[in-house]
Amino acid sequence: MNKFPRFVSQQVSRLFPVNSLFKITTPAFLPFYHVVSDRKLPHIQNYPYRNTTQFERELDFYLNHFKPVSLEYLLENRGLRENIFHLSFDDGLKECAEVIAPILQKKGIPATFFVNTAFVDNKMLFHKYKASLVLNQLKKKPNQEAEKLLNEAGFSVDNILSISILQASVLDKVAEIISVHFDDFLKIESPYLTRSQIFGLKKDGFSIGAHSCNHPEFWKISEDEQLEQVQTSMAWINENLQPEVKAFAFPFTDDGVPAALLDKIEQENICDITFGTAGLKYDTFHFHFQRYPVETGGDFIQNIKAEWVYFFLRKWMGKARVKH
C-alpha cells in the first residue's frame, strides 16, 4: 500500500463534512469485520476488534448515511447509483451468532457471514490465532528454547504474528515446548461457529458464504491451490446450506489472485459473487466487489472520510478500479 496518498487523504478529509463527501458517486460501501466482543479474546491479537458499544455506534452511523441492503440486492442492483451498504463478517467466529447477529436483528440490518469450512465445529485453529496464543504465553513466561526455534525459522516474539500458513508447523513445535495446547483451546473456548449456529443464522435471514477452507495467504500458494480452496469451501457451503447467492470472500486480500482464477470462477459458475478487501474501489470483474476493512486503528469516522477522499483522488488519476 502506498502510504503517502493515504496520508494525504487523511489530512484532506479533515476539511470536509461527512455529508458532502457522501455525495460523491462511489462503488457500494461494503464494510467488514471479524468479531465483536466485550471481553479480551486471547486468540486475537492480529487486529483491533470492537466492543458492543463501539459496534452499535458504528452501525448507527451507517444507518444514518446509507441504506442497508441484502446480498441479493447488492448482486442484482450493482449498477444503481445510490448510497447503500452491505455488512459482512469473516472467519466464522462464534460471536457472529452470540453477539453480532442479535444486534443486527434489533437494528434490521442484513449481513453475510463468511466461514472457513475447515474451522466449523472447532475442528481446526487459524494459524494467526495459534500465533496469538503462543505470543500470550511467551509474554507471560519467556522460553529460550522456544525463542531459539523461532529465530531459526526467521522469526522472533516481536514478529510472530507475521507467520504465514507456510510456516505454521513452527507454531505447533513452539506450542509443544511451552505447553500451549491448541486442541484443548478449541474444546474449552470453542471459538468458532458450529453447524447448528450457522444453520440458525441462515434461518434468521442472514447470508452465509465461504472464506476458503483454512484461511491461507493466497499470494503464497499456487493458482491450483487457490482454485482448490475456492472449490472445496464453496462445495461445503452449497451442500450444507443451498444458498440463494453463492458467495466467496478471499482471505486476507485478493492481491495475488490472478485474473485467470476469477475467469474460471465465473466460467464454471463456482460463485455468483466474490469479494476482495481493497477498500472503496471498483473492480474489473463485474461479479467481484471490494470491501472496506473497518478494524483498523484511529478514529472510525475520520478513517471513512479518508477512504472517500482516497477514492476521489484515485478516480481523478484514473486508478479507481482494481485490475487483476
Tab-separated table of N, CA and C in Angstrom, residues 115-278:
chain	number	residue	atom	x	y	z
A	115	VAL	N	-17.505	-18.097	6.329
A	115	VAL	CA	-16.901	-19.082	7.223
A	115	VAL	C	-15.771	-19.841	6.539
A	116	ASN	N	-14.758	-20.180	7.321
A	116	ASN	CA	-13.704	-21.094	6.866
A	116	ASN	C	-14.186	-22.503	7.171
A	117	THR	N	-14.439	-23.258	6.142
A	117	THR	CA	-15.152	-24.525	6.326
A	117	THR	C	-14.373	-25.551	7.148
A	118	ALA	N	-13.050	-25.488	7.133
A	118	ALA	CA	-12.251	-26.432	7.930
A	118	ALA	C	-12.316	-26.120	9.425
A	119	PHE	N	-12.754	-24.906	9.776
A	119	PHE	CA	-12.794	-24.499	11.177
A	119	PHE	C	-14.153	-24.747	11.825
A	120	VAL	N	-15.180	-24.980	11.013
A	120	VAL	CA	-16.536	-25.171	11.544
A	120	VAL	C	-16.556	-26.317	12.557
A	121	ASP	N	-17.306	-26.126	13.626
A	121	ASP	CA	-17.393	-27.097	14.729
A	121	ASP	C	-16.068	-27.226	15.484
A	122	ASN	N	-15.217	-26.204	15.336
A	122	ASN	CA	-13.961	-26.138	16.104
A	122	ASN	C	-13.043	-27.334	15.854
A	123	LYS	N	-12.908	-27.677	14.577
A	123	LYS	CA	-12.074	-28.812	14.198
A	123	LYS	C	-10.612	-28.422	13.947
A	124	MET	N	-10.366	-27.131	13.741
A	124	MET	CA	-9.015	-26.675	13.430
A	124	MET	C	-8.904	-25.210	13.820
A	125	LEU	N	-7.673	-24.748	14.092
A	125	LEU	CA	-7.463	-23.369	14.526
A	125	LEU	C	-6.621	-22.604	13.503
A	126	PHE	N	-7.069	-21.422	13.150
A	126	PHE	CA	-6.389	-20.498	12.244
A	126	PHE	C	-4.958	-20.236	12.722
A	127	HIS	N	-3.994	-20.237	11.797
A	127	HIS	CA	-2.596	-20.079	12.216
A	127	HIS	C	-2.308	-18.731	12.882
A	128	LYS	N	-3.049	-17.691	12.523
A	128	LYS	CA	-2.847	-16.399	13.184
A	128	LYS	C	-3.325	-16.454	14.639
A	129	TYR	N	-4.365	-17.240	14.880
A	129	TYR	CA	-4.852	-17.386	16.245
A	129	TYR	C	-3.911	-18.262	17.068
A	130	LYS	N	-3.310	-19.250	16.419
A	130	LYS	CA	-2.274	-20.025	17.091
A	130	LYS	C	-1.132	-19.102	17.517
A	131	ALA	N	-0.731	-18.223	16.608
A	131	ALA	CA	0.366	-17.297	16.902
A	131	ALA	C	0.021	-16.401	18.086
A	132	SER	N	-1.235	-15.958	18.171
A	132	SER	CA	-1.659	-15.108	19.289
A	132	SER	C	-1.570	-15.846	20.617
A	133	LEU	N	-1.991	-17.097	20.629
A	133	LEU	CA	-1.932	-17.885	21.865
A	133	LEU	C	-0.492	-18.130	22.293
A	134	VAL	N	0.368	-18.431	21.337
A	134	VAL	CA	1.789	-18.620	21.640
A	134	VAL	C	2.397	-17.321	22.141
A	135	LEU	N	2.059	-16.217	21.506
A	135	LEU	CA	2.584	-14.915	21.919
A	135	LEU	C	2.164	-14.585	23.348
A	136	ASN	N	0.917	-14.839	23.688
A	136	ASN	CA	0.439	-14.599	25.059
A	136	ASN	C	1.310	-15.322	26.079
A	137	GLN	N	1.589	-16.599	25.809
A	137	GLN	CA	2.358	-17.400	26.743
A	137	GLN	C	3.811	-16.941	26.834
A	138	LEU	N	4.401	-16.602	25.700
A	138	LEU	CA	5.800	-16.165	25.701
A	138	LEU	C	5.973	-14.804	26.378
A	139	LYS	N	4.937	-13.985	26.334
A	139	LYS	CA	4.991	-12.702	27.043
A	139	LYS	C	4.932	-12.928	28.551
A	140	LYS	N	4.110	-13.899	28.961
A	140	LYS	CA	3.988	-14.202	30.385
A	140	LYS	C	5.234	-14.916	30.911
A	141	LYS	N	5.730	-15.846	30.082
A	141	LYS	CA	6.828	-16.688	30.539
A	141	LYS	C	7.794	-16.956	29.375
A	142	PRO	N	8.794	-16.099	29.202
A	142	PRO	CA	9.770	-16.292	28.118
A	142	PRO	C	10.422	-17.668	28.191
A	143	ASN	N	10.743	-18.206	27.033
A	143	ASN	CA	11.331	-19.544	26.962
A	143	ASN	C	12.429	-19.529	25.911
A	144	GLN	N	13.659	-19.761	26.337
A	144	GLN	CA	14.806	-19.672	25.433
A	144	GLN	C	14.740	-20.706	24.321
A	145	GLU	N	14.314	-21.920	24.641
A	145	GLU	CA	14.243	-22.971	23.631
A	145	GLU	C	13.230	-22.609	22.544
A	146	ALA	N	12.091	-22.093	22.961
A	146	ALA	CA	11.058	-21.702	22.009
A	146	ALA	C	11.514	-20.531	21.146
A	147	GLU	N	12.165	-19.560	21.776
A	147	GLU	CA	12.628	-18.398	21.028
A	147	GLU	C	13.738	-18.776	20.059
A	148	LYS	N	14.569	-19.738	20.433
A	148	LYS	CA	15.619	-20.212	19.529
A	148	LYS	C	14.998	-20.863	18.300
A	149	LEU	N	13.971	-21.655	18.513
A	149	LEU	CA	13.281	-22.302	17.400
A	149	LEU	C	12.658	-21.269	16.464
A	150	LEU	N	12.069	-20.242	17.039
A	150	LEU	CA	11.510	-19.162	16.229
A	150	LEU	C	12.605	-18.470	15.415
A	151	ASN	N	13.709	-18.168	16.074
A	151	ASN	CA	14.819	-17.491	15.404
A	151	ASN	C	15.358	-18.312	14.234
A	152	GLU	N	15.453	-19.614	14.422
A	152	GLU	CA	15.953	-20.491	13.364
A	152	GLU	C	15.018	-20.484	12.152
A	153	ALA	N	13.739	-20.214	12.397
A	153	ALA	CA	12.763	-20.148	11.307
A	153	ALA	C	12.645	-18.741	10.726
A	154	GLY	N	13.445	-17.801	11.271
A	154	GLY	CA	13.435	-16.437	10.761
A	154	GLY	C	12.454	-15.513	11.440
A	155	PHE	N	12.000	-15.900	12.640
A	155	PHE	CA	11.028	-15.092	13.363
A	155	PHE	C	11.509	-14.817	14.785
A	156	SER	N	10.735	-13.989	15.480
A	156	SER	CA	11.013	-13.681	16.878
A	156	SER	C	9.681	-13.480	17.582
A	157	VAL	N	9.737	-13.267	18.870
A	157	VAL	CA	8.496	-12.997	19.612
A	157	VAL	C	7.827	-11.740	19.070
A	158	ASP	N	8.631	-10.762	18.670
A	158	ASP	CA	8.085	-9.480	18.205
A	158	ASP	C	7.308	-9.593	16.896
A	159	ASN	N	7.697	-10.504	16.028
A	159	ASN	CA	7.002	-10.602	14.733
A	159	ASN	C	6.325	-11.950	14.509
A	160	ILE	N	6.013	-12.640	15.584
A	160	ILE	CA	5.407	-13.967	15.472
A	160	ILE	C	4.053	-13.929	14.769
A	161	LEU	N	3.344	-12.799	14.871
A	161	LEU	CA	2.029	-12.697	14.233
A	161	LEU	C	2.127	-12.630	12.713
A	162	SER	N	3.335	-12.445	12.193
A	162	SER	CA	3.509	-12.386	10.739
A	162	SER	C	3.747	-13.761	10.119
A	163	ILE	N	3.805	-14.798	10.932
A	163	ILE	CA	3.997	-16.147	10.404
A	163	ILE	C	2.833	-16.516	9.493
A	164	SER	N	3.148	-17.019	8.304
A	164	SER	CA	2.118	-17.404	7.345
A	164	SER	C	1.773	-18.876	7.498
A	165	ILE	N	0.810	-19.319	6.727
A	165	ILE	CA	0.389	-20.718	6.795
A	165	ILE	C	1.514	-21.660	6.371
A	166	LEU	N	2.453	-21.160	5.578
A	166	LEU	CA	3.564	-21.996	5.117
A	166	LEU	C	4.535	-22.330	6.243
A	167	GLN	N	4.559	-21.511	7.312
A	167	GLN	CA	5.433	-21.774	8.453
A	167	GLN	C	4.653	-22.175	9.700
A	168	ALA	N	3.374	-22.529	9.510
A	168	ALA	CA	2.513	-22.808	10.665
A	168	ALA	C	3.021	-23.960	11.514
A	169	SER	N	3.787	-24.879	10.932
A	169	SER	CA	4.317	-26.009	11.700
A	169	SER	C	5.257	-25.547	12.803
A	170	VAL	N	5.895	-24.394	12.588
A	170	VAL	CA	6.778	-23.822	13.618
A	170	VAL	C	5.976	-23.504	14.872
A	171	LEU	N	4.771	-22.985	14.677
A	171	LEU	CA	3.916	-22.650	15.814
A	171	LEU	C	3.541	-23.898	16.604
A	172	ASP	N	3.277	-24.991	15.901
A	172	ASP	CA	2.944	-26.244	16.579
A	172	ASP	C	4.108	-26.729	17.442
A	173	LYS	N	5.317	-26.599	16.922
A	173	LYS	CA	6.502	-27.043	17.664
A	173	LYS	C	6.761	-26.152	18.876
A	174	VAL	N	6.633	-24.842	18.671
A	174	VAL	CA	6.832	-23.906	19.782
A	174	VAL	C	5.771	-24.128	20.853
A	175	ALA	N	4.532	-24.323	20.425
A	175	ALA	CA	3.431	-24.538	21.373
A	175	ALA	C	3.683	-25.764	22.239
A	176	GLU	N	4.232	-26.791	21.636
A	176	GLU	CA	4.525	-28.008	22.394
A	176	GLU	C	5.579	-27.744	23.463
A	177	ILE	N	6.578	-26.929	23.131
A	177	ILE	CA	7.645	-26.608	24.077
A	177	ILE	C	7.109	-25.842	25.278
A	178	ILE	N	6.186	-24.903	25.030
A	178	ILE	CA	5.712	-24.012	26.099
A	178	ILE	C	4.360	-24.461	26.674
A	179	SER	N	3.930	-25.654	26.295
A	179	SER	CA	2.691	-26.242	26.836
A	179	SER	C	1.441	-25.424	26.534
A	180	VAL	N	1.352	-24.967	25.300
A	180	VAL	CA	0.113	-24.371	24.800
A	180	VAL	C	-0.565	-25.434	23.951
A	181	HIS	N	-1.771	-25.805	24.335
A	181	HIS	CA	-2.445	-26.933	23.692
A	181	HIS	C	-3.630	-26.430	22.860
A	182	PHE	N	-3.438	-26.397	21.560
A	182	PHE	CA	-4.458	-25.855	20.672
A	182	PHE	C	-5.743	-26.689	20.693
A	183	ASP	N	-5.626	-28.005	20.767
A	183	ASP	CA	-6.816	-28.856	20.801
A	183	ASP	C	-7.651	-28.592	22.052
A	184	ASP	N	-6.969	-28.394	23.179
A	184	ASP	CA	-7.687	-28.073	24.418
A	184	ASP	C	-8.380	-26.722	24.300
A	185	PHE	N	-7.695	-25.773	23.678
A	185	PHE	CA	-8.288	-24.448	23.499
A	185	PHE	C	-9.555	-24.542	22.645
A	186	LEU	N	-9.496	-25.324	21.571
A	186	LEU	CA	-10.663	-25.485	20.709
A	186	LEU	C	-11.833	-26.102	21.467
A	187	LYS	N	-11.553	-27.053	22.360
A	187	LYS	CA	-12.614	-27.709	23.121
A	187	LYS	C	-13.190	-26.792	24.201
A	188	ILE	N	-12.306	-26.083	24.897
A	188	ILE	CA	-12.748	-25.264	26.038
A	188	ILE	C	-13.322	-23.924	25.581
A	189	GLU	N	-12.587	-23.214	24.731
A	189	GLU	CA	-13.016	-21.888	24.269
A	189	GLU	C	-14.060	-22.003	23.162
A	190	SER	N	-13.920	-23.010	22.308
A	190	SER	CA	-14.824	-23.193	21.153
A	190	SER	C	-15.035	-21.874	20.410
A	191	PRO	N	-13.964	-21.340	19.808
A	191	PRO	CA	-14.035	-20.008	19.208
A	191	PRO	C	-14.887	-19.896	17.951
A	192	TYR	N	-15.165	-21.035	17.296
A	192	TYR	CA	-15.837	-20.985	16.012
A	192	TYR	C	-17.318	-21.362	16.080
A	193	LEU	N	-18.030	-20.961	15.047
A	193	LEU	CA	-19.427	-21.342	14.902
A	193	LEU	C	-19.563	-22.852	14.715
A	194	THR	N	-20.625	-23.392	15.249
A	194	THR	CA	-20.977	-24.783	14.977
A	194	THR	C	-21.903	-24.819	13.753
A	195	ARG	N	-22.086	-26.007	13.215
A	195	ARG	CA	-23.036	-26.151	12.103
A	195	ARG	C	-24.417	-25.664	12.522
A	196	SER	N	-24.811	-26.031	13.723
A	196	SER	CA	-26.130	-25.637	14.213
A	196	SER	C	-26.274	-24.114	14.241
A	197	GLN	N	-25.241	-23.428	14.699
A	197	GLN	CA	-25.294	-21.965	14.741
A	197	GLN	C	-25.337	-21.370	13.334
A	198	ILE	N	-24.594	-21.973	12.417
A	198	ILE	CA	-24.597	-21.490	11.038
A	198	ILE	C	-25.979	-21.672	10.419
A	199	PHE	N	-26.589	-22.832	10.647
A	199	PHE	CA	-27.945	-23.064	10.143
A	199	PHE	C	-28.922	-22.059	10.758
A	200	GLY	N	-28.702	-21.737	12.038
A	200	GLY	CA	-29.556	-20.758	12.708
A	200	GLY	C	-29.435	-19.376	12.100
A	201	LEU	N	-28.209	-18.979	11.742
A	201	LEU	CA	-28.009	-17.683	11.096
A	201	LEU	C	-28.733	-17.621	9.756
A	202	LYS	N	-28.640	-18.697	8.997
A	202	LYS	CA	-29.342	-18.732	7.709
A	202	LYS	C	-30.853	-18.678	7.919
A	203	LYS	N	-31.347	-19.418	8.903
A	203	LYS	CA	-32.777	-19.416	9.188
A	203	LYS	C	-33.260	-18.022	9.576
A	204	ASP	N	-32.390	-17.258	10.232
A	204	ASP	CA	-32.736	-15.900	10.648
A	204	ASP	C	-32.625	-14.890	9.513
A	205	GLY	N	-32.279	-15.342	8.314
A	205	GLY	CA	-32.273	-14.457	7.153
A	205	GLY	C	-30.924	-13.929	6.733
A	206	PHE	N	-29.867	-14.337	7.412
A	206	PHE	CA	-28.529	-13.882	7.036
A	206	PHE	C	-27.967	-14.757	5.920
A	207	SER	N	-27.075	-14.186	5.128
A	207	SER	CA	-26.409	-14.929	4.066
A	207	SER	C	-25.144	-15.573	4.624
A	208	ILE	N	-24.822	-16.747	4.108
A	208	ILE	CA	-23.607	-17.448	4.511
A	208	ILE	C	-22.764	-17.708	3.267
A	209	GLY	N	-21.484	-17.367	3.341
A	209	GLY	CA	-20.581	-17.604	2.228
A	209	GLY	C	-19.317	-18.291	2.700
A	210	ALA	N	-18.447	-18.619	1.759
A	210	ALA	CA	-17.189	-19.291	2.079
A	210	ALA	C	-16.043	-18.281	2.133
A	211	HIS	N	-15.053	-18.632	2.947
A	211	HIS	CA	-13.887	-17.762	3.161
A	211	HIS	C	-12.607	-18.599	3.023
A	212	SER	N	-12.679	-19.611	2.150
A	212	SER	CA	-11.639	-20.616	1.948
A	212	SER	C	-11.803	-21.725	2.988
A	213	CYS	N	-10.972	-22.750	2.895
A	213	CYS	CA	-11.033	-23.850	3.863
A	213	CYS	C	-10.318	-23.485	5.151
A	214	ASN	N	-9.018	-23.192	5.060
A	214	ASN	CA	-8.227	-22.957	6.276
A	214	ASN	C	-7.485	-21.620	6.282
A	215	HIS	N	-8.002	-20.655	5.528
A	215	HIS	CA	-7.527	-19.263	5.592
A	215	HIS	C	-6.037	-19.092	5.245
A	216	PRO	N	-5.597	-19.590	4.095
A	216	PRO	CA	-4.200	-19.352	3.706
A	216	PRO	C	-4.006	-17.957	3.117
A	217	GLU	N	-2.775	-17.508	3.096
A	217	GLU	CA	-2.420	-16.304	2.353
A	217	GLU	C	-2.389	-16.694	0.869
A	218	PHE	N	-3.364	-16.259	0.087
A	218	PHE	CA	-3.478	-16.729	-1.292
A	218	PHE	C	-2.259	-16.371	-2.134
A	219	TRP	N	-1.613	-15.271	-1.824
A	219	TRP	CA	-0.446	-14.871	-2.620
A	219	TRP	C	0.758	-15.775	-2.375
A	220	LYS	N	0.664	-16.651	-1.392
A	220	LYS	CA	1.761	-17.563	-1.081
A	220	LYS	C	1.521	-18.987	-1.596
A	221	ILE	N	0.351	-19.239	-2.163
A	221	ILE	CA	0.059	-20.580	-2.661
A	221	ILE	C	-0.154	-20.527	-4.173
A	222	SER	N	-0.083	-21.668	-4.821
A	222	SER	CA	-0.186	-21.723	-6.282
A	222	SER	C	-1.619	-21.461	-6.741
A	223	GLU	N	-1.768	-21.181	-8.036
A	223	GLU	CA	-3.097	-20.939	-8.589
A	223	GLU	C	-3.973	-22.185	-8.460
A	224	ASP	N	-3.384	-23.360	-8.636
A	224	ASP	CA	-4.153	-24.601	-8.471
A	224	ASP	C	-4.651	-24.750	-7.035
A	225	GLU	N	-3.789	-24.401	-6.065
A	225	GLU	CA	-4.192	-24.477	-4.665
A	225	GLU	C	-5.258	-23.436	-4.352
A	226	GLN	N	-5.146	-22.248	-4.959
A	226	GLN	CA	-6.163	-21.221	-4.779
A	226	GLN	C	-7.519	-21.722	-5.262
A	227	LEU	N	-7.523	-22.309	-6.451
A	227	LEU	CA	-8.770	-22.823	-7.014
A	227	LEU	C	-9.357	-23.921	-6.129
A	228	GLU	N	-8.510	-24.805	-5.629
A	228	GLU	CA	-8.978	-25.879	-4.758
A	228	GLU	C	-9.609	-25.323	-3.483
A	229	GLN	N	-8.997	-24.272	-2.921
A	229	GLN	CA	-9.559	-23.651	-1.723
A	229	GLN	C	-10.959	-23.093	-2.005
A	230	VAL	N	-11.122	-22.450	-3.150
A	230	VAL	CA	-12.429	-21.884	-3.507
A	230	VAL	C	-13.437	-23.003	-3.757
A	231	GLN	N	-13.057	-23.971	-4.584
A	231	GLN	CA	-13.984	-25.049	-4.948
A	231	GLN	C	-14.428	-25.866	-3.726
A	232	THR	N	-13.467	-26.236	-2.885
A	232	THR	CA	-13.779	-27.104	-1.751
A	232	THR	C	-14.654	-26.397	-0.722
A	233	SER	N	-14.314	-25.164	-0.412
A	233	SER	CA	-15.110	-24.431	0.583
A	233	SER	C	-16.504	-24.105	0.048
A	234	MET	N	-16.604	-23.759	-1.236
A	234	MET	CA	-17.916	-23.488	-1.812
A	234	MET	C	-18.755	-24.751	-1.899
A	235	ALA	N	-18.114	-25.895	-2.155
A	235	ALA	CA	-18.855	-27.161	-2.191
A	235	ALA	C	-19.492	-27.444	-0.834
A	236	TRP	N	-18.770	-27.148	0.249
A	236	TRP	CA	-19.314	-27.343	1.601
A	236	TRP	C	-20.521	-26.426	1.816
A	237	ILE	N	-20.387	-25.178	1.418
A	237	ILE	CA	-21.486	-24.215	1.567
A	237	ILE	C	-22.700	-24.688	0.770
A	238	ASN	N	-22.484	-25.076	-0.474
A	238	ASN	CA	-23.597	-25.490	-1.334
A	238	ASN	C	-24.291	-26.739	-0.800
A	239	GLU	N	-23.509	-27.701	-0.350
A	239	GLU	CA	-24.073	-28.957	0.129
A	239	GLU	C	-24.852	-28.789	1.426
A	240	ASN	N	-24.317	-27.969	2.314
A	240	ASN	CA	-24.936	-27.845	3.638
A	240	ASN	C	-26.001	-26.765	3.727
A	241	LEU	N	-25.916	-25.736	2.881
A	241	LEU	CA	-26.790	-24.579	3.061
A	241	LEU	C	-27.646	-24.221	1.853
A	242	GLN	N	-27.295	-24.725	0.683
A	242	GLN	CA	-28.028	-24.383	-0.544
A	242	GLN	C	-28.342	-22.873	-0.598
A	243	PRO	N	-27.316	-22.043	-0.617
A	243	PRO	CA	-27.530	-20.590	-0.523
A	243	PRO	C	-28.223	-20.013	-1.754
A	244	GLU	N	-28.991	-18.967	-1.540
A	244	GLU	CA	-29.635	-18.261	-2.645
A	244	GLU	C	-28.582	-17.586	-3.522
A	245	VAL	N	-27.524	-17.088	-2.887
A	245	VAL	CA	-26.405	-16.464	-3.601
A	245	VAL	C	-25.128	-17.190	-3.199
A	246	LYS	N	-24.386	-17.689	-4.172
A	246	LYS	CA	-23.126	-18.385	-3.896
A	246	LYS	C	-22.013	-17.335	-3.764
A	247	ALA	N	-21.559	-17.109	-2.536
A	247	ALA	CA	-20.633	-16.012	-2.265
A	247	ALA	C	-19.326	-16.515	-1.669
A	248	PHE	N	-18.248	-15.879	-2.075
A	248	PHE	CA	-16.911	-16.226	-1.565
A	248	PHE	C	-16.140	-14.943	-1.289
A	249	ALA	N	-15.486	-14.878	-0.135
A	249	ALA	CA	-14.621	-13.745	0.213
A	249	ALA	C	-13.190	-14.256	0.334
A	250	PHE	N	-12.285	-13.682	-0.432
A	250	PHE	CA	-10.888	-14.112	-0.371
A	250	PHE	C	-10.296	-13.779	0.995
A	251	PRO	N	-9.585	-14.724	1.604
A	251	PRO	CA	-8.979	-14.460	2.918
A	251	PRO	C	-7.822	-13.474	2.800
A	252	PHE	N	-7.681	-12.626	3.789
A	252	PHE	CA	-6.674	-11.567	3.836
A	252	PHE	C	-6.941	-10.537	2.746
A	253	THR	N	-6.663	-10.889	1.496
A	253	THR	CA	-6.769	-9.951	0.377
A	253	THR	C	-6.869	-10.725	-0.924
A	254	ASP	N	-7.375	-10.079	-1.968
A	254	ASP	CA	-7.363	-10.701	-3.295
A	254	ASP	C	-6.137	-10.280	-4.091
A	255	ASP	N	-5.255	-9.518	-3.482
A	255	ASP	CA	-3.995	-9.167	-4.125
A	255	ASP	C	-3.192	-10.461	-4.308
A	256	GLY	N	-2.782	-10.751	-5.515
A	256	GLY	CA	-2.107	-12.011	-5.777
A	256	GLY	C	-3.028	-13.063	-6.364
A	257	VAL	N	-4.316	-12.728	-6.489
A	257	VAL	CA	-5.268	-13.617	-7.146
A	257	VAL	C	-5.296	-13.252	-8.629
A	258	PRO	N	-4.874	-14.149	-9.523
A	258	PRO	CA	-4.781	-13.810	-10.946
A	258	PRO	C	-6.142	-13.714	-11.620
A	259	ALA	N	-6.188	-12.965	-12.706
A	259	ALA	CA	-7.426	-12.841	-13.479
A	259	ALA	C	-7.900	-14.199	-13.965
A	260	ALA	N	-6.954	-15.100	-14.253
A	260	ALA	CA	-7.327	-16.425	-14.748
A	260	ALA	C	-8.186	-17.178	-13.742
A	261	LEU	N	-7.905	-17.008	-12.459
A	261	LEU	CA	-8.698	-17.683	-11.433
A	261	LEU	C	-10.107	-17.110	-11.382
A	262	LEU	N	-10.221	-15.794	-11.434
A	262	LEU	CA	-11.544	-15.176	-11.420
A	262	LEU	C	-12.323	-15.550	-12.679
A	263	ASP	N	-11.630	-15.649	-13.809
A	263	ASP	CA	-12.282	-16.114	-15.045
A	263	ASP	C	-12.861	-17.510	-14.852
A	264	LYS	N	-12.068	-18.387	-14.239
A	264	LYS	CA	-12.502	-19.768	-14.037
A	264	LYS	C	-13.686	-19.837	-13.080
A	265	ILE	N	-13.662	-19.015	-12.040
A	265	ILE	CA	-14.767	-18.970	-11.083
A	265	ILE	C	-16.066	-18.599	-11.801
A	266	GLU	N	-15.972	-17.655	-12.719
A	266	GLU	CA	-17.159	-17.235	-13.464
A	266	GLU	C	-17.570	-18.285	-14.490
A	267	GLN	N	-16.622	-18.789	-15.271
A	267	GLN	CA	-16.932	-19.744	-16.334
A	267	GLN	C	-17.525	-21.037	-15.801
A	268	GLU	N	-17.016	-21.492	-14.647
A	268	GLU	CA	-17.505	-22.748	-14.074
A	268	GLU	C	-18.653	-22.537	-13.095
A	269	ASN	N	-19.101	-21.289	-12.982
A	269	ASN	CA	-20.241	-20.949	-12.120
A	269	ASN	C	-20.029	-21.424	-10.680
A	270	ILE	N	-18.804	-21.254	-10.191
A	270	ILE	CA	-18.483	-21.656	-8.820
A	270	ILE	C	-19.116	-20.690	-7.832
A	271	CYS	N	-19.125	-19.416	-8.188
A	271	CYS	CA	-19.677	-18.366	-7.321
A	271	CYS	C	-20.524	-17.409	-8.142
A	272	ASP	N	-21.498	-16.795	-7.471
A	272	ASP	CA	-22.260	-15.703	-8.081
A	272	ASP	C	-21.588	-14.365	-7.817
A	273	ILE	N	-20.910	-14.286	-6.679
A	273	ILE	CA	-20.296	-13.025	-6.261
A	273	ILE	C	-19.075	-13.327	-5.406
A	274	THR	N	-18.028	-12.544	-5.589
A	274	THR	CA	-16.808	-12.711	-4.803
A	274	THR	C	-16.354	-11.354	-4.285
A	275	PHE	N	-15.471	-11.393	-3.272
A	275	PHE	CA	-15.073	-10.153	-2.602
A	275	PHE	C	-13.577	-10.115	-2.328
A	276	GLY	N	-13.020	-8.915	-2.488
A	276	GLY	CA	-11.666	-8.613	-2.051
A	276	GLY	C	-11.719	-7.643	-0.895
A	277	THR	N	-10.574	-7.067	-0.543
A	277	THR	CA	-10.516	-6.180	0.631
A	277	THR	C	-9.747	-4.898	0.331
A	278	ALA	N	-9.880	-4.398	-0.898
A	278	ALA	CA	-9.084	-3.240	-1.313
A	278	ALA	C	-9.702	-1.900	-0.932
